[in-house]
Amino acid sequence: MRRLVSTLVVAEHEGGLVKPSSLSALVAAEAIAKENKVSLLLGGSGPALHKAAEHAAASHPLVNEVLVADSDVFAHPLAEPWAELLRSVQQKGGYSHVIASSTSFGKNLLPRAAALLDVSPVTDVTAISEPRVFVRPIYAGNALCTVRYTGESPCMMSIRSTSFSPATESMSETKVAPITQQAQGNLHG
């Protein structure tokens, strides 16, 4: 039985726009499977967040929904509250994959969120061969290895944004994904 692929992309934004490294994560989501149900998670507060959500909703035709966590708790990229948010969103959405860019934020967040979900992250992915087969550097980047993720869902990974270049004309005029507000639950601010 083949399971439907669904991906949560943890996106970063600045000045009302989704950062290019997060757009690269969307390209990686497309490489996992062409029929991929992709949700984009944005957090922060204020008008810049909502402008970034609108940008994200039209950023790629693969985006099915944009999840927005509007709270002062997420205004700064601190891994602890974000890891709790990611755990909560994953438990509600049941995604098969979670992708973040290998930025300082992604590298800080992913291991914490993976620990809360009791899975192991695959880091610095440079190529995706199959939905659970990835290429990543080893030996300080002097060699590449192919790894197969055999753990429980979700398969959490950070991607090197330079390996997944977004198309320059990636904005979708025909499809705009719905934007959904996320409840913060028991998060403290």
mmCIF file of C-alpha atoms in Angstrom:
data_model
loop_
_atom_site.group_PDB
_atom_site.id
_atom_site.type_symbol
_atom_site.label_atom_id
_atom_site.label_comp_id
_atom_site.label_asym_id
_atom_site.label_seq_id
_atom_site.Cartn_x
_atom_site.Cartn_y
_atom_site.Cartn_z
ATOM 1 C CA MET A 1 0.000 0.000 0.000
ATOM 2 C CA ARG A 2 1.482 3.327 -1.051
ATOM 3 C CA ARG A 3 1.016 6.177 1.403
ATOM 4 C CA LEU A 4 0.172 9.679 0.219
ATOM 5 C CA VAL A 5 3.102 12.046 0.480
ATOM 6 C CA SER A 6 2.431 15.241 2.415
ATOM 7 C CA THR A 7 5.086 17.754 3.343
ATOM 8 C CA LEU A 8 5.288 20.561 5.858
ATOM 9 C CA VAL A 9 7.800 23.243 4.884
ATOM 10 C CA VAL A 10 8.972 25.449 7.740
ATOM 11 C CA ALA A 11 9.365 28.816 6.051
ATOM 12 C CA GLU A 12 11.235 31.913 7.109
ATOM 13 C CA HIS A 13 10.220 35.404 6.079
ATOM 14 C CA GLU A 14 11.570 38.926 6.177
ATOM 15 C CA GLY A 15 10.031 42.216 5.141
ATOM 16 C CA GLY A 16 6.754 40.606 4.072
ATOM 17 C CA LEU A 17 8.392 38.095 1.719
ATOM 18 C CA VAL A 18 9.267 34.436 2.077
ATOM 19 C CA LYS A 19 13.066 34.072 2.142
ATOM 20 C CA PRO A 20 14.704 32.494 -0.937
ATOM 21 C CA SER A 21 16.054 29.620 1.199
ATOM 22 C CA SER A 22 12.461 28.696 2.075
ATOM 23 C CA LEU A 23 11.472 28.823 -1.598
ATOM 24 C CA SER A 24 14.292 26.314 -2.155
ATOM 25 C CA ALA A 25 12.634 24.065 0.430
ATOM 26 C CA LEU A 26 9.505 24.120 -1.769
ATOM 27 C CA VAL A 27 11.617 22.892 -4.695
ATOM 28 C CA ALA A 28 12.888 20.088 -2.448
ATOM 29 C CA ALA A 29 9.278 19.204 -1.562
ATOM 30 C CA GLU A 30 8.535 18.919 -5.272
ATOM 31 C CA ALA A 31 11.559 16.621 -5.679
ATOM 32 C CA ILE A 32 10.108 14.261 -3.046
ATOM 33 C CA ALA A 33 6.989 13.616 -5.106
ATOM 34 C CA LYS A 34 5.173 15.427 -7.907
ATOM 35 C CA GLU A 35 1.825 14.613 -6.238
ATOM 36 C CA ASN A 36 2.875 16.104 -2.924
ATOM 37 C CA LYS A 37 0.414 17.895 -0.635
ATOM 38 C CA VAL A 38 2.533 20.776 0.682
ATOM 39 C CA SER A 39 1.716 23.011 3.633
ATOM 40 C CA LEU A 40 3.886 26.011 4.465
ATOM 41 C CA LEU A 41 4.308 27.054 8.116
ATOM 42 C CA LEU A 42 4.996 30.718 8.856
ATOM 43 C CA GLY A 43 5.280 32.312 12.265
ATOM 44 C CA GLY A 44 5.739 35.775 13.677
ATOM 45 C CA SER A 45 3.453 38.697 14.337
ATOM 46 C CA GLY A 46 2.109 41.804 12.702
ATOM 47 C CA PRO A 47 1.410 42.933 9.153
ATOM 48 C CA ALA A 48 4.734 41.646 7.737
ATOM 49 C CA LEU A 49 3.718 38.090 8.682
ATOM 50 C CA HIS A 50 0.382 38.365 6.886
ATOM 51 C CA LYS A 51 2.014 39.925 3.826
ATOM 52 C CA ALA A 52 4.522 37.034 3.812
ATOM 53 C CA ALA A 53 1.602 34.574 4.084
ATOM 54 C CA GLU A 54 0.016 36.098 0.979
ATOM 55 C CA HIS A 55 3.379 35.846 -0.806
ATOM 56 C CA ALA A 56 3.740 32.219 0.308
ATOM 57 C CA ALA A 57 0.213 31.317 -0.816
ATOM 58 C CA ALA A 58 1.085 32.314 -4.393
ATOM 59 C CA SER A 59 4.766 31.310 -4.332
ATOM 60 C CA HIS A 60 4.494 27.819 -5.847
ATOM 61 C CA PRO A 61 1.646 25.832 -7.417
ATOM 62 C CA LEU A 62 2.452 22.893 -5.122
ATOM 63 C CA VAL A 63 1.472 24.842 -1.968
ATOM 64 C CA ASN A 64 -1.926 23.565 -0.755
ATOM 65 C CA GLU A 65 -2.160 25.722 2.343
ATOM 66 C CA VAL A 66 -0.256 28.270 4.375
ATOM 67 C CA LEU A 67 -0.357 27.806 8.138
ATOM 68 C CA VAL A 68 0.161 31.030 10.082
ATOM 69 C CA ALA A 69 1.142 31.200 13.760
ATOM 70 C CA ASP A 70 0.574 34.835 14.681
ATOM 71 C CA SER A 71 2.050 35.448 18.110
ATOM 72 C CA ASP A 72 4.797 37.548 19.650
ATOM 73 C CA VAL A 73 6.295 34.217 20.810
ATOM 74 C CA PHE A 74 7.302 33.529 17.179
ATOM 75 C CA ALA A 75 8.488 37.056 16.358
ATOM 76 C CA HIS A 76 12.067 35.938 17.028
ATOM 77 C CA PRO A 77 13.545 32.714 15.643
ATOM 78 C CA LEU A 78 13.971 30.924 18.968
ATOM 79 C CA ALA A 79 14.005 27.164 18.556
ATOM 80 C CA GLU A 80 12.181 26.199 21.764
ATOM 81 C CA PRO A 81 8.746 27.756 21.080
ATOM 82 C CA TRP A 82 9.053 26.919 17.386
ATOM 83 C CA ALA A 83 9.812 23.255 18.186
ATOM 84 C CA GLU A 84 6.617 23.061 20.268
ATOM 85 C CA LEU A 85 4.669 24.680 17.417
ATOM 86 C CA LEU A 86 6.150 22.258 14.896
ATOM 87 C CA ARG A 87 5.314 19.282 17.128
ATOM 88 C CA SER A 88 1.729 20.507 17.491
ATOM 89 C CA VAL A 89 1.283 21.140 13.745
ATOM 90 C CA GLN A 90 2.791 17.731 12.915
ATOM 91 C CA GLN A 91 0.506 15.937 15.344
ATOM 92 C CA LYS A 92 -2.546 17.625 13.794
ATOM 93 C CA GLY A 93 -1.429 17.299 10.157
ATOM 94 C CA GLY A 94 0.302 13.913 10.151
ATOM 95 C CA TYR A 95 2.816 14.934 7.477
ATOM 96 C CA SER A 96 5.093 12.318 5.936
ATOM 97 C CA HIS A 97 7.946 14.850 5.549
ATOM 98 C CA VAL A 98 9.025 18.048 7.289
ATOM 99 C CA ILE A 99 11.547 20.271 5.497
ATOM 100 C CA ALA A 100 13.504 23.288 6.711
ATOM 101 C CA SER A 101 16.401 25.085 5.079
ATOM 102 C CA SER A 102 19.907 24.579 6.473
ATOM 103 C CA THR A 103 19.978 28.128 7.805
ATOM 104 C CA SER A 104 20.972 28.868 11.393
ATOM 105 C CA PHE A 105 17.258 28.845 12.276
ATOM 106 C CA GLY A 106 16.585 25.506 10.544
ATOM 107 C CA LYS A 107 19.678 23.865 12.005
ATOM 108 C CA ASN A 108 18.630 25.027 15.474
ATOM 109 C CA LEU A 109 14.949 24.092 15.157
ATOM 110 C CA LEU A 110 15.008 20.719 13.414
ATOM 111 C CA PRO A 111 16.891 18.637 16.028
ATOM 112 C CA ARG A 112 14.713 20.000 18.842
ATOM 113 C CA ALA A 113 11.470 19.344 16.994
ATOM 114 C CA ALA A 114 12.698 15.896 15.898
ATOM 115 C CA ALA A 115 13.479 15.023 19.534
ATOM 116 C CA LEU A 116 9.963 16.055 20.583
ATOM 117 C CA LEU A 117 8.547 13.791 17.848
ATOM 118 C CA ASP A 118 11.009 10.967 18.652
ATOM 119 C CA VAL A 119 12.504 10.811 15.132
ATOM 120 C CA SER A 120 15.991 11.418 13.724
ATOM 121 C CA PRO A 121 16.519 14.299 11.293
ATOM 122 C CA VAL A 122 18.449 13.980 8.035
ATOM 123 C CA THR A 123 20.632 17.072 7.724
ATOM 124 C CA ASP A 124 22.098 19.062 4.832
ATOM 125 C CA VAL A 125 20.339 17.143 2.057
ATOM 126 C CA THR A 126 21.725 18.096 -1.368
ATOM 127 C CA ALA A 127 19.640 15.758 -3.569
ATOM 128 C CA ILE A 128 16.496 13.659 -3.276
ATOM 129 C CA SER A 129 16.470 10.325 -5.144
ATOM 130 C CA GLU A 130 13.214 8.890 -3.759
ATOM 131 C CA PRO A 131 10.781 10.031 -1.063
ATOM 132 C CA ARG A 132 13.044 8.485 1.629
ATOM 133 C CA VAL A 133 16.417 8.323 -0.147
ATOM 134 C CA PHE A 134 18.678 11.368 0.068
ATOM 135 C CA VAL A 135 22.193 12.500 -0.770
ATOM 136 C CA ARG A 136 24.088 14.462 1.860
ATOM 137 C CA PRO A 137 27.710 15.472 2.441
ATOM 138 C CA ILE A 138 29.979 13.668 4.919
ATOM 139 C CA TYR A 139 33.608 14.115 5.989
ATOM 140 C CA ALA A 140 33.350 17.899 6.200
ATOM 141 C CA GLY A 141 31.819 18.013 2.728
ATOM 142 C CA ASN A 142 34.642 16.084 1.055
ATOM 143 C CA ALA A 143 32.397 13.150 0.128
ATOM 144 C CA LEU A 144 28.728 12.553 -0.581
ATOM 145 C CA CYS A 145 26.718 9.622 0.722
ATOM 146 C CA THR A 146 23.286 8.287 -0.102
ATOM 147 C CA VAL A 147 21.129 7.600 2.927
ATOM 148 C CA ARG A 148 17.783 5.848 3.251
ATOM 149 C CA TYR A 149 15.511 7.088 6.009
ATOM 150 C CA THR A 150 13.976 4.039 7.696
ATOM 151 C CA GLY A 151 12.530 5.700 10.785
ATOM 152 C CA GLU A 152 8.981 6.611 11.718
ATOM 153 C CA SER A 153 7.083 9.471 10.091
ATOM 154 C CA PRO A 154 7.691 12.290 9.743
ATOM 155 C CA CYS A 155 10.938 12.194 7.817
ATOM 156 C CA MET A 156 12.466 15.479 8.984
ATOM 157 C CA MET A 157 15.212 17.033 6.913
ATOM 158 C CA SER A 158 17.164 20.191 6.396
ATOM 159 C CA ILE A 159 18.123 21.025 2.824
ATOM 160 C CA ARG A 160 20.989 23.036 1.406
ATOM 161 C CA SER A 161 19.190 25.804 -0.428
ATOM 162 C CA THR A 162 21.956 26.125 -3.029
ATOM 163 C CA SER A 163 21.156 22.572 -4.189
ATOM 164 C CA PHE A 164 17.465 23.322 -4.804
ATOM 165 C CA SER A 165 17.217 26.538 -6.833
ATOM 166 C CA PRO A 166 13.723 27.971 -7.140
ATOM 167 C CA ALA A 167 12.569 29.099 -10.563
ATOM 168 C CA THR A 168 12.827 32.843 -10.969
ATOM 169 C CA GLU A 169 9.191 32.971 -12.094
ATOM 170 C CA SER A 170 7.815 30.766 -9.316
ATOM 171 C CA MET A 171 4.859 32.978 -8.407
ATOM 172 C CA SER A 172 1.610 31.276 -9.350
ATOM 173 C CA GLU A 173 -0.972 33.528 -10.932
ATOM 174 C CA THR A 174 -3.530 30.751 -11.323
ATOM 175 C CA LYS A 175 -3.493 29.119 -7.894
ATOM 176 C CA VAL A 176 -3.417 30.829 -4.524
ATOM 177 C CA ALA A 177 -3.423 28.520 -1.506
ATOM 178 C CA PRO A 178 -5.707 29.181 1.470
ATOM 179 C CA ILE A 179 -4.197 30.755 4.584
ATOM 180 C CA THR A 180 -5.091 29.091 7.912
ATOM 181 C CA GLN A 181 -4.530 30.567 11.358
ATOM 182 C CA GLN A 182 -2.889 28.136 13.813
ATOM 183 C CA ALA A 183 -3.981 27.982 17.439
ATOM 184 C CA GLN A 184 -1.071 28.338 19.832
ATOM 185 C CA GLY A 185 -2.475 25.852 22.359
ATOM 186 C CA ASN A 186 -0.459 25.813 25.571
ATOM 187 C CA LEU A 187 2.480 27.846 24.273
ATOM 188 C CA HIS A 188 3.668 30.513 26.642
ATOM 189 C CA GLY A 189 4.729 33.969 25.545
#
